[in-house]
PDB file of C-alpha atoms in Angstrom:
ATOM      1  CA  UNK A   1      -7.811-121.298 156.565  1.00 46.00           C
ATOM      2  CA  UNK A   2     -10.382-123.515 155.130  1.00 47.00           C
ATOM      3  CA  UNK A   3     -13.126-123.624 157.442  1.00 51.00           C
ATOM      4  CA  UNK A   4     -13.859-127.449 156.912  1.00 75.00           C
ATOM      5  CA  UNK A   5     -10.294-127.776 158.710  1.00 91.00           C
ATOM      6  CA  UNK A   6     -10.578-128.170 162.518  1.00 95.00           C
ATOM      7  CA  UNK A   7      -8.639-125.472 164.579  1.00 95.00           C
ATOM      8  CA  UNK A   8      -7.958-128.039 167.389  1.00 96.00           C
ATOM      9  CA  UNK A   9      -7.394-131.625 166.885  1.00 95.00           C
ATOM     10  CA  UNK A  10      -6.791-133.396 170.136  1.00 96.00           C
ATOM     11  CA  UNK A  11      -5.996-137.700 169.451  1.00 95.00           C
ATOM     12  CA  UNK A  12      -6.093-140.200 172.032  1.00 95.00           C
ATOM     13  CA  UNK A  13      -4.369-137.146 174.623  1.00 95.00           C
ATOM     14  CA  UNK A  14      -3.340-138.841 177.609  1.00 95.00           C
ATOM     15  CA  UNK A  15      -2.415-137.326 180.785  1.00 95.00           C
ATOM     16  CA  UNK A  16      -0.466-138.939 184.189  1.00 95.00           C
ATOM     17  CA  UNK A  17       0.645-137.482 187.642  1.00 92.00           C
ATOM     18  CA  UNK A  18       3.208-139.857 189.077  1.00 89.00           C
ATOM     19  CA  UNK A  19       0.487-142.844 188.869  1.00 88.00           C
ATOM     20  CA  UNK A  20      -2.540-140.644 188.421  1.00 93.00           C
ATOM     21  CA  UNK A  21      -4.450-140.979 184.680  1.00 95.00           C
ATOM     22  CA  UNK A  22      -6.129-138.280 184.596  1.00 96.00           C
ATOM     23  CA  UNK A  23      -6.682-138.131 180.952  1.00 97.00           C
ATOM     24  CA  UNK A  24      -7.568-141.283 179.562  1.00 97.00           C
ATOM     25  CA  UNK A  25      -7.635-141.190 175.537  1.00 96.00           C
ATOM     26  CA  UNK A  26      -9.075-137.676 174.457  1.00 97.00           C
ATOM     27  CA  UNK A  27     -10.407-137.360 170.779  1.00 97.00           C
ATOM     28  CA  UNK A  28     -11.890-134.226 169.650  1.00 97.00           C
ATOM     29  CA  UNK A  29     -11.928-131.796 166.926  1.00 97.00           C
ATOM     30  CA  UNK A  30     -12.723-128.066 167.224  1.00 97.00           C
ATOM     31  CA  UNK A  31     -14.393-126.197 164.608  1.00 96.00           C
ATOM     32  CA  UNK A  32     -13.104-122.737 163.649  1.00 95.00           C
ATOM     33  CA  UNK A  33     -16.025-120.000 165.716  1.00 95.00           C
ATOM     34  CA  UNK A  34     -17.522-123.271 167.571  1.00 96.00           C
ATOM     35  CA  UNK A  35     -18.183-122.655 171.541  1.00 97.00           C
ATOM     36  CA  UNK A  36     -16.957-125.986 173.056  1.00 98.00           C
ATOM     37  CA  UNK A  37     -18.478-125.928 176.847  1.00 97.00           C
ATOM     38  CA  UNK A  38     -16.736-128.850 178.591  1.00 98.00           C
ATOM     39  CA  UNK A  39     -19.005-130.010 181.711  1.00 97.00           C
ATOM     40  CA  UNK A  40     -18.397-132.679 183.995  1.00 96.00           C
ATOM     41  CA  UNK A  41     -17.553-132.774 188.262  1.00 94.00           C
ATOM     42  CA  UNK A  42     -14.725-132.313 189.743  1.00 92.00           C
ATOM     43  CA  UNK A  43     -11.396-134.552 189.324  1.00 92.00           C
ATOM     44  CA  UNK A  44     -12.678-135.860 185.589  1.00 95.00           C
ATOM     45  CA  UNK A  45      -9.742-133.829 184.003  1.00 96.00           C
ATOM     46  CA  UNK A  46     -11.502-130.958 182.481  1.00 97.00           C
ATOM     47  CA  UNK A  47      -9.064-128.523 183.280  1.00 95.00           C
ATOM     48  CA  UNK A  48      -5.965-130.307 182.614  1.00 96.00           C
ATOM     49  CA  UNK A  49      -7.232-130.954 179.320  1.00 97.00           C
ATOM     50  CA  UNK A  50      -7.437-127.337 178.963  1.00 96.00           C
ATOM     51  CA  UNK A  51      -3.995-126.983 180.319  1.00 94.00           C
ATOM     52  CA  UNK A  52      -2.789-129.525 178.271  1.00 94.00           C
ATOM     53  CA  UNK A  53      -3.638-127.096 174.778  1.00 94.00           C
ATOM     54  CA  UNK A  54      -1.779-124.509 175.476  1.00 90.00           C
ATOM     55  CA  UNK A  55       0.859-126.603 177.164  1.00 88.00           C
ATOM     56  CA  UNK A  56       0.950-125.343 180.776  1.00 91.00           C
ATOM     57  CA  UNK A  57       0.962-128.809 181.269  1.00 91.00           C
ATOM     58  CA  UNK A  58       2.889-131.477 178.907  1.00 89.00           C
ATOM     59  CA  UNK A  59       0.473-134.825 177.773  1.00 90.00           C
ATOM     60  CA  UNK A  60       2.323-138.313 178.077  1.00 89.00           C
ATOM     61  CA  UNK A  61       0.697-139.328 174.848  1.00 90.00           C
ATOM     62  CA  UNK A  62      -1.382-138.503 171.654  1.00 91.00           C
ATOM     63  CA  UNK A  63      -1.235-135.041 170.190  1.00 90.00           C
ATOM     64  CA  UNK A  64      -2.840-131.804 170.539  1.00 93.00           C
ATOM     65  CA  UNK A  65      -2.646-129.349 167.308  1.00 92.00           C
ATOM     66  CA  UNK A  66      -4.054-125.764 166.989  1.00 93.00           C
ATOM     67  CA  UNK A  67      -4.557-124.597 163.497  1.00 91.00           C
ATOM     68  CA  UNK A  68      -1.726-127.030 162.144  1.00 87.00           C
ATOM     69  CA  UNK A  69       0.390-126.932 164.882  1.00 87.00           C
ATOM     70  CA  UNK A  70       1.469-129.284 166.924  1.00 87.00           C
ATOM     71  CA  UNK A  71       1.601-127.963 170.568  1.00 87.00           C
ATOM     72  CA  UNK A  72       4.881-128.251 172.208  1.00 81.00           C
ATOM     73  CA  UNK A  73       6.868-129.781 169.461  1.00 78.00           C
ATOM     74  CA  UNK A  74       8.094-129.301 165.631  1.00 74.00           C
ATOM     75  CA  UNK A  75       8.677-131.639 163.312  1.00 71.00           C
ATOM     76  CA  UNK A  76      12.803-131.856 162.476  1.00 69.00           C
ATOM     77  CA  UNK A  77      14.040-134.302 159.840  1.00 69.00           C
ATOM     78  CA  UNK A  78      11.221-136.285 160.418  1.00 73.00           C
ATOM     79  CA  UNK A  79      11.366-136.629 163.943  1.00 74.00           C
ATOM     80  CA  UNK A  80       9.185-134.382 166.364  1.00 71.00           C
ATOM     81  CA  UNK A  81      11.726-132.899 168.788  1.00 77.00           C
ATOM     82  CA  UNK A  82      10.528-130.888 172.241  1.00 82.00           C
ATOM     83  CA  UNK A  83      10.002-127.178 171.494  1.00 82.00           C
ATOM     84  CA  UNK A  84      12.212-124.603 173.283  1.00 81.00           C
ATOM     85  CA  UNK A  85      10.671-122.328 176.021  1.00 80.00           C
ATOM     86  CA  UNK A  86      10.366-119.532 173.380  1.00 82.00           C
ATOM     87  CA  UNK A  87       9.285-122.162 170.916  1.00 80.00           C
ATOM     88  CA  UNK A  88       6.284-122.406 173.421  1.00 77.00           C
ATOM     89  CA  UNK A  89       5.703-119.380 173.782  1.00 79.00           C
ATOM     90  CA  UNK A  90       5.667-118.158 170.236  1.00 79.00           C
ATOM     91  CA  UNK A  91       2.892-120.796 170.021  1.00 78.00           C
ATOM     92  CA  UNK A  92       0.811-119.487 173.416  1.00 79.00           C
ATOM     93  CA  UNK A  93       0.759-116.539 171.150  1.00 82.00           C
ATOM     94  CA  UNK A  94      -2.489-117.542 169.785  1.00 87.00           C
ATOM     95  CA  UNK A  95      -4.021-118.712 172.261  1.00 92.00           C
ATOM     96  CA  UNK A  96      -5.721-116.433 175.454  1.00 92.00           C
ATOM     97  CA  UNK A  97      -6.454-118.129 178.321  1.00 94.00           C
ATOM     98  CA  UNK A  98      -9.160-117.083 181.585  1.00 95.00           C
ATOM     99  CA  UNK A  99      -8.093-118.905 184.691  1.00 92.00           C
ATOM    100  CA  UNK A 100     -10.373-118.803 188.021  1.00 90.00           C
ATOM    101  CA  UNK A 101      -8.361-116.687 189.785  1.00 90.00           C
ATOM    102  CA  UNK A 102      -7.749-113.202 187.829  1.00 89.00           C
ATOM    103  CA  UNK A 103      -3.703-113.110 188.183  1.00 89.00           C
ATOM    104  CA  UNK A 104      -4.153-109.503 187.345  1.00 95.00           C
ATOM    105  CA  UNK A 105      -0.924-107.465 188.468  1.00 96.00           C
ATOM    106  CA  UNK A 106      -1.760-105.530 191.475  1.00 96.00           C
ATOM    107  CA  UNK A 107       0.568-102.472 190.851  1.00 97.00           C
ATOM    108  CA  UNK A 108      -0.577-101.690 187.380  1.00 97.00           C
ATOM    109  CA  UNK A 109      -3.473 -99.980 186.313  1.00 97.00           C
ATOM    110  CA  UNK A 110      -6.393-101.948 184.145  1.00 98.00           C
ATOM    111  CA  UNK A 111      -4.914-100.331 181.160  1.00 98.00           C
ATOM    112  CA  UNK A 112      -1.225-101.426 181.626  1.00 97.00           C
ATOM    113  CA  UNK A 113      -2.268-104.686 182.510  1.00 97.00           C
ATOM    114  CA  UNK A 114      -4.407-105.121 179.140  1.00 97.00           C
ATOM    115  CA  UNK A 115      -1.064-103.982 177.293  1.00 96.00           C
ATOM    116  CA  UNK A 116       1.607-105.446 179.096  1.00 94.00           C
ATOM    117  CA  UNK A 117       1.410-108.605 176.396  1.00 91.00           C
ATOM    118  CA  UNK A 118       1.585-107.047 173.508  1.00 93.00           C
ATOM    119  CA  UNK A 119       3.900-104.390 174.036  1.00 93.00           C
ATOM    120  CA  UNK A 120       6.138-106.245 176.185  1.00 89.00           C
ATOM    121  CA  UNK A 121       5.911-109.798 174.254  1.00 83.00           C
ATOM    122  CA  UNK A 122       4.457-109.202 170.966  1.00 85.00           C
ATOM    123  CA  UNK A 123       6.368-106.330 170.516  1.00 89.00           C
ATOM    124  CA  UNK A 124       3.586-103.882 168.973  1.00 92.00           C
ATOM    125  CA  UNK A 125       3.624-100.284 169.551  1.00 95.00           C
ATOM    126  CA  UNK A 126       2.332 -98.694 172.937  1.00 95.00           C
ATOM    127  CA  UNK A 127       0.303 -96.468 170.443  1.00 96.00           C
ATOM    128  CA  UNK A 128      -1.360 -99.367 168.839  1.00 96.00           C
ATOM    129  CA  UNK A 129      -2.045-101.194 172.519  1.00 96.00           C
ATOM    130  CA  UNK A 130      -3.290 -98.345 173.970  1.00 97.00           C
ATOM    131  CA  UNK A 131      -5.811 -97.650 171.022  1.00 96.00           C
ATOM    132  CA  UNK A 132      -6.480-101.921 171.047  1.00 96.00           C
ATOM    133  CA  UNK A 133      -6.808-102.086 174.749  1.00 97.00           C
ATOM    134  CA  UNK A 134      -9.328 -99.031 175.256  1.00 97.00           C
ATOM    135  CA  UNK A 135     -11.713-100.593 172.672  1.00 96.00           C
ATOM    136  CA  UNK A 136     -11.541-104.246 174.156  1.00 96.00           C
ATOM    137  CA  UNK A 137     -12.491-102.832 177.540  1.00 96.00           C
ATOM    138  CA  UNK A 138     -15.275-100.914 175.960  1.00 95.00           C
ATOM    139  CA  UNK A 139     -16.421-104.568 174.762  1.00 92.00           C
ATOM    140  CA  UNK A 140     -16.312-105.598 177.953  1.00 94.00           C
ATOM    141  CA  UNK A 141     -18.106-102.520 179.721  1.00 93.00           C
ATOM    142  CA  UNK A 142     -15.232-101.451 181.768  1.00 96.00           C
ATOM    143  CA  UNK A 143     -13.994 -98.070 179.208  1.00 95.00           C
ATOM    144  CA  UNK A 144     -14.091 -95.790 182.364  1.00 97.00           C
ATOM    145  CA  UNK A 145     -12.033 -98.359 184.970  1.00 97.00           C
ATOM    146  CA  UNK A 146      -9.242 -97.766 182.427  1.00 97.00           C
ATOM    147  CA  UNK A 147      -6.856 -96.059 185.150  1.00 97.00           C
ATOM    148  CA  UNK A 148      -8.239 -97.724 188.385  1.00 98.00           C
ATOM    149  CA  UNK A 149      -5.852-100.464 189.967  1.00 97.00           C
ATOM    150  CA  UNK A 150      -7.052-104.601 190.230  1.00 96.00           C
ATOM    151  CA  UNK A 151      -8.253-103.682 193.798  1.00 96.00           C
ATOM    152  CA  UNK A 152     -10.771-101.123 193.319  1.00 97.00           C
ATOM    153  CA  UNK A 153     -12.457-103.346 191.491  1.00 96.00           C
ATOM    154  CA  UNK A 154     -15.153-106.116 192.169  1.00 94.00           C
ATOM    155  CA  UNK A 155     -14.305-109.766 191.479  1.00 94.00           C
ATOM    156  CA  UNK A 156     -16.472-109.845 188.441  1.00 94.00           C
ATOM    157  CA  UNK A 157     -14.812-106.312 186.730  1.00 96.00           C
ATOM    158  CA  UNK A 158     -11.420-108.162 187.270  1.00 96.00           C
ATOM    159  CA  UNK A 159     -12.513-111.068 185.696  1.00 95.00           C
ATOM    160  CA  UNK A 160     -13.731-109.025 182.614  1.00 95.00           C
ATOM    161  CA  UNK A 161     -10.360-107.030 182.773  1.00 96.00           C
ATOM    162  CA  UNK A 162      -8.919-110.599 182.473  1.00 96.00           C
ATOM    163  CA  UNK A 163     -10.747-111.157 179.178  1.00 96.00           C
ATOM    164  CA  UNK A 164      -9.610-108.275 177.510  1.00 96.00           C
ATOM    165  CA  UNK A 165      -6.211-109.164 178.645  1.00 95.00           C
ATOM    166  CA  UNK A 166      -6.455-112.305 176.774  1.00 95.00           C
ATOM    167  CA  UNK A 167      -8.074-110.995 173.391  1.00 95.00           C
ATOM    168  CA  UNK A 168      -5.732-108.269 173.763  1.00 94.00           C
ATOM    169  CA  UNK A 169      -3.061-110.552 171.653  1.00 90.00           C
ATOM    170  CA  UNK A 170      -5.638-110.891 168.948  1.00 91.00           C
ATOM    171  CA  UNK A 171      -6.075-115.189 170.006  1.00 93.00           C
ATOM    172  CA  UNK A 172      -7.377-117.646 167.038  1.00 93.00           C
ATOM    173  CA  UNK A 173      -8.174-119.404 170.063  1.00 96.00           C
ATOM    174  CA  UNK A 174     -10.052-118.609 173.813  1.00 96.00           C
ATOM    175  CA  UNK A 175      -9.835-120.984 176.556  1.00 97.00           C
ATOM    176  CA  UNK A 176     -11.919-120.278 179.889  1.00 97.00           C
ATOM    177  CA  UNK A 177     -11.280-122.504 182.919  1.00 96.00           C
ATOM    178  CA  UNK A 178     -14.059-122.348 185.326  1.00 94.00           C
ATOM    179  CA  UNK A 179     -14.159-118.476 184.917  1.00 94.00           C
ATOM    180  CA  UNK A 180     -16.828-117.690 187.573  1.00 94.00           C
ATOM    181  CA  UNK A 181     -15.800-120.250 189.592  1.00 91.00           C
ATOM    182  CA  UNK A 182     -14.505-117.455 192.254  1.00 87.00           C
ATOM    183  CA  UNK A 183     -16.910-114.954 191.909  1.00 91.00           C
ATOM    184  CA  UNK A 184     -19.943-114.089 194.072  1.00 89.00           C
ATOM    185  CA  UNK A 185     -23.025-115.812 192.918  1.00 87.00           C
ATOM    186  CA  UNK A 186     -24.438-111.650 192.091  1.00 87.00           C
ATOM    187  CA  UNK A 187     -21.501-111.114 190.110  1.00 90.00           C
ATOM    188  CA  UNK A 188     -21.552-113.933 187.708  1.00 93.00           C
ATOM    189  CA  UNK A 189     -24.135-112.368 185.216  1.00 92.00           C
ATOM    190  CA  UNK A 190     -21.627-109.881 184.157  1.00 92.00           C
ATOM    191  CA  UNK A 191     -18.533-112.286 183.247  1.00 94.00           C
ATOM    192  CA  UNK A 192     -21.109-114.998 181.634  1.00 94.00           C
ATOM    193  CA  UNK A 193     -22.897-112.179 179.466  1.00 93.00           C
ATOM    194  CA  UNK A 194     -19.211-110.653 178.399  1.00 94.00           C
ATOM    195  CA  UNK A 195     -18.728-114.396 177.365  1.00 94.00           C
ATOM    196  CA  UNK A 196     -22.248-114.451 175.621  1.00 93.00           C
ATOM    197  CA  UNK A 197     -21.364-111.351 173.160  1.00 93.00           C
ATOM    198  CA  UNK A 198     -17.828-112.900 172.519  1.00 92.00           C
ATOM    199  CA  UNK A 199     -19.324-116.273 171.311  1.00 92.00           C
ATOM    200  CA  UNK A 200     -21.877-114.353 169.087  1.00 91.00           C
ATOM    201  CA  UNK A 201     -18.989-112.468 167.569  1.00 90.00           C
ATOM    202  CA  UNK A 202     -17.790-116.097 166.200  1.00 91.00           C
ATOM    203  CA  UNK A 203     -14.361-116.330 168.561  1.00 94.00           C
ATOM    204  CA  UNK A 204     -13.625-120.245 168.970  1.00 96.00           C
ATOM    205  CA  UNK A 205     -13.976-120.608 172.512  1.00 97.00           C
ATOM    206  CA  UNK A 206     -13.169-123.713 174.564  1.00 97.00           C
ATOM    207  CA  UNK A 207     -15.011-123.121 178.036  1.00 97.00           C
ATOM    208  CA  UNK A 208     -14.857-125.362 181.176  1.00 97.00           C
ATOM    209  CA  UNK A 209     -17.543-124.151 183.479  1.00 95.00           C
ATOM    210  CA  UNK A 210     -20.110-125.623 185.410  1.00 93.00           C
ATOM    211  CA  UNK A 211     -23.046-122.820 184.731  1.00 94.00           C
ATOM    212  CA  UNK A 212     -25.377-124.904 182.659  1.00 94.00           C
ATOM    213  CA  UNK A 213     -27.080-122.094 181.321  1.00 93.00           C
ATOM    214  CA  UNK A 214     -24.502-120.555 179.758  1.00 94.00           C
ATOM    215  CA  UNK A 215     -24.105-124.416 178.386  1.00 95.00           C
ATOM    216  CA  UNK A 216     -27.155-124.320 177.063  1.00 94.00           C
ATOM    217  CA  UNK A 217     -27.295-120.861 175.661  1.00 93.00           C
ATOM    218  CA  UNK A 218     -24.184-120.039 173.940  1.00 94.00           C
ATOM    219  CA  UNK A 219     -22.806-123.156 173.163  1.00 96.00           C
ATOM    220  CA  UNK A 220     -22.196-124.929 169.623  1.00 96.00           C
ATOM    221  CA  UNK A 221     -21.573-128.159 171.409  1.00 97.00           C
ATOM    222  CA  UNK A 222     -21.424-129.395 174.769  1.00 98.00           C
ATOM    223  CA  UNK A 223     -19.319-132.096 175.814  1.00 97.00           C
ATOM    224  CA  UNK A 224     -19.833-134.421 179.266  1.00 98.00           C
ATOM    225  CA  UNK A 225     -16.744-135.584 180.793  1.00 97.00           C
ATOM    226  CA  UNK A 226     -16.019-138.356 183.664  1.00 96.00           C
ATOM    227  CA  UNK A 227     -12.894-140.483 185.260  1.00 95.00           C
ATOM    228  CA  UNK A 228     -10.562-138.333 181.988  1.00 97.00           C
ATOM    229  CA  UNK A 229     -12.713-139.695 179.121  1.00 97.00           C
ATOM    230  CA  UNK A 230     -15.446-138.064 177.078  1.00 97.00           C
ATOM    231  CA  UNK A 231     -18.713-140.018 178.043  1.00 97.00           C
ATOM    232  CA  UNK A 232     -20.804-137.833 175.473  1.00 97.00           C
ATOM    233  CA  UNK A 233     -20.821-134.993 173.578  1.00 97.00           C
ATOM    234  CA  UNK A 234     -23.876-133.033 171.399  1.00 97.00           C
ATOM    235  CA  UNK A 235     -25.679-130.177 170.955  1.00 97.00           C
ATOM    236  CA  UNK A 236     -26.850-128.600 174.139  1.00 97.00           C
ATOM    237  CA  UNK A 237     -30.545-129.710 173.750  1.00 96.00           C
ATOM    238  CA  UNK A 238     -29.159-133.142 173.558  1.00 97.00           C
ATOM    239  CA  UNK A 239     -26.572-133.529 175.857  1.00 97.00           C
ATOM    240  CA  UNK A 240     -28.754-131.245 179.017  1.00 96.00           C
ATOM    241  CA  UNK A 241     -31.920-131.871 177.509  1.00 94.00           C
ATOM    242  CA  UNK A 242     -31.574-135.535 177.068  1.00 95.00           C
ATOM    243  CA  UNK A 243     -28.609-136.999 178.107  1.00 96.00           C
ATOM    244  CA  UNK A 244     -28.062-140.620 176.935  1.00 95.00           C
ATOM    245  CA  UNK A 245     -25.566-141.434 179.621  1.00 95.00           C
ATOM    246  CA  UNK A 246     -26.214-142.645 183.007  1.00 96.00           C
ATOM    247  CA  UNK A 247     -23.421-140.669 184.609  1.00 95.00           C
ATOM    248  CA  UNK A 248     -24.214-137.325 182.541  1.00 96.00           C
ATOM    249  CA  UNK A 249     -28.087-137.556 183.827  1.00 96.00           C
ATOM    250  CA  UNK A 250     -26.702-138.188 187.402  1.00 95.00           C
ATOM    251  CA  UNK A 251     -24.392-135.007 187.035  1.00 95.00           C
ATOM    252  CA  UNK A 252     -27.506-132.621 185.364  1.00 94.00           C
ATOM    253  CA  UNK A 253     -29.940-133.542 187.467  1.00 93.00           C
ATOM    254  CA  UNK A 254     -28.106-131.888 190.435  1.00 89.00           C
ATOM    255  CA  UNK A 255     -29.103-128.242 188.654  1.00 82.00           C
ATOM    256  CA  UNK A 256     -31.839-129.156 187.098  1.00 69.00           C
TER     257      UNK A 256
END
């Protein structure tokens, strides 16, 4: 892929609940190993804009694209029809999502969890997962939790086991929403730094989260949102070290 090419190109997305915008016109492009932190308070549409990429939830206009793409629809003799539900699917394939809550299954072990998607969807061999799954949770520090169960583990160790769930199926693309958002303030260290190596490894990372920190440390580019629109975007020393906006220095100055 030619690395001048954007692997997400989001145009004038626009996203409604009955009469509820919540997205009001979203442009932006994603570069191919850029960490995208998306801040902003709550109710300006972060997450459904996240949603919206991997279509867990369907936009009423614009278009959303992931390295050529178009998410949730194909182009057919010139007209773009609705994909199927495996059409969907097959695209989801490339792109791992972190939600707040963990959603690990209770009754399997942290390795059968980490393999369940690619044996089970992706079809690869147990061998394979087994050998892919025991090296991703060595990434994430958890090697020897390999045959413990979701609730012998802290909040923070499932929220790790959640990460190497999602690389598991090898994503072009990472999408965090709010990822420490449920943890105990002690145990958010551990998730962030996990997140820290990952975006120095050059995985394209699209993270909604409202630790400024990590903002400020691993991000490429940090973007401000309010009310569903993007009010500015930057580097991190611009956008948290200066903001230009009136609304994005009323949000910052709360944690800083």
């Amino acid at each position: 892929m030619n690395v001048k090419t954007p692997l997400v190109i989001a145009r004038n997305v626009h996203k409604s609940y009955d009469h509820l915008e919540v997205l009001k016109g979203i442009d932006l492009d994603v570069m191919p190993g850029e960490v995208v932190v998306v801040l902003g308070p709550s109710g300006s549409g972060k997450s459904t804009f996240l949603r919206c990429i991997n279509h867990l939830e369907t936009i009423n206009k614009g278009f959303i694209a992931v390295d050529g793409e178009q998410i949730g629809y194909r182009l057919h003799r010139n007209r773009l029809e609705k994909l199927s539900a495996n059409g969907i699917a097959r695209q989801r394939r490339s792109i791992g999502m972190v939600f707040q809550q963990f959603n690990l299954y209770p009754h399997m072990t942290v390795l059968q969890n980490v393999i369940e998607a690619p044996v089970h969807v992706h079809g690869e061999s147990r061998k394979d997962a087994i050998e892919t799954a025991r090296q991703l949770l060595d990434r994430v520090g958890l090697s020897s939790k390999a045959d413990n169960y979701p609730r012998q583990l802290s909040g923070g160790q499932q929220q790790r086991v959640a990460i190497a769930r999602a690389l598991a199926i090898k994503p072009k693309l990472m999408l965090f929403d709010e990822p420490t958002s449920a943890l105990d303030p002690e145990l958010v260290g551990e998730v962030l730094s996990t997140m820290r190596d990952l975006a120095k490894q050059g995985l394209t990372m699209l993270v909604v989260t409202h630790e400024i920190g990590f903002a400020r440390e691993a991000a490429d580019r940090v973007i401000f949102m309010d009310g569903g629109k993007i009010v500015e975007m930057g580097k991190p020393e611009d956008v948290i070290g200066n903001p230009q906006h009136p609304r994005t220095q009323a949000f910052l100055s709360r944690f800083l």
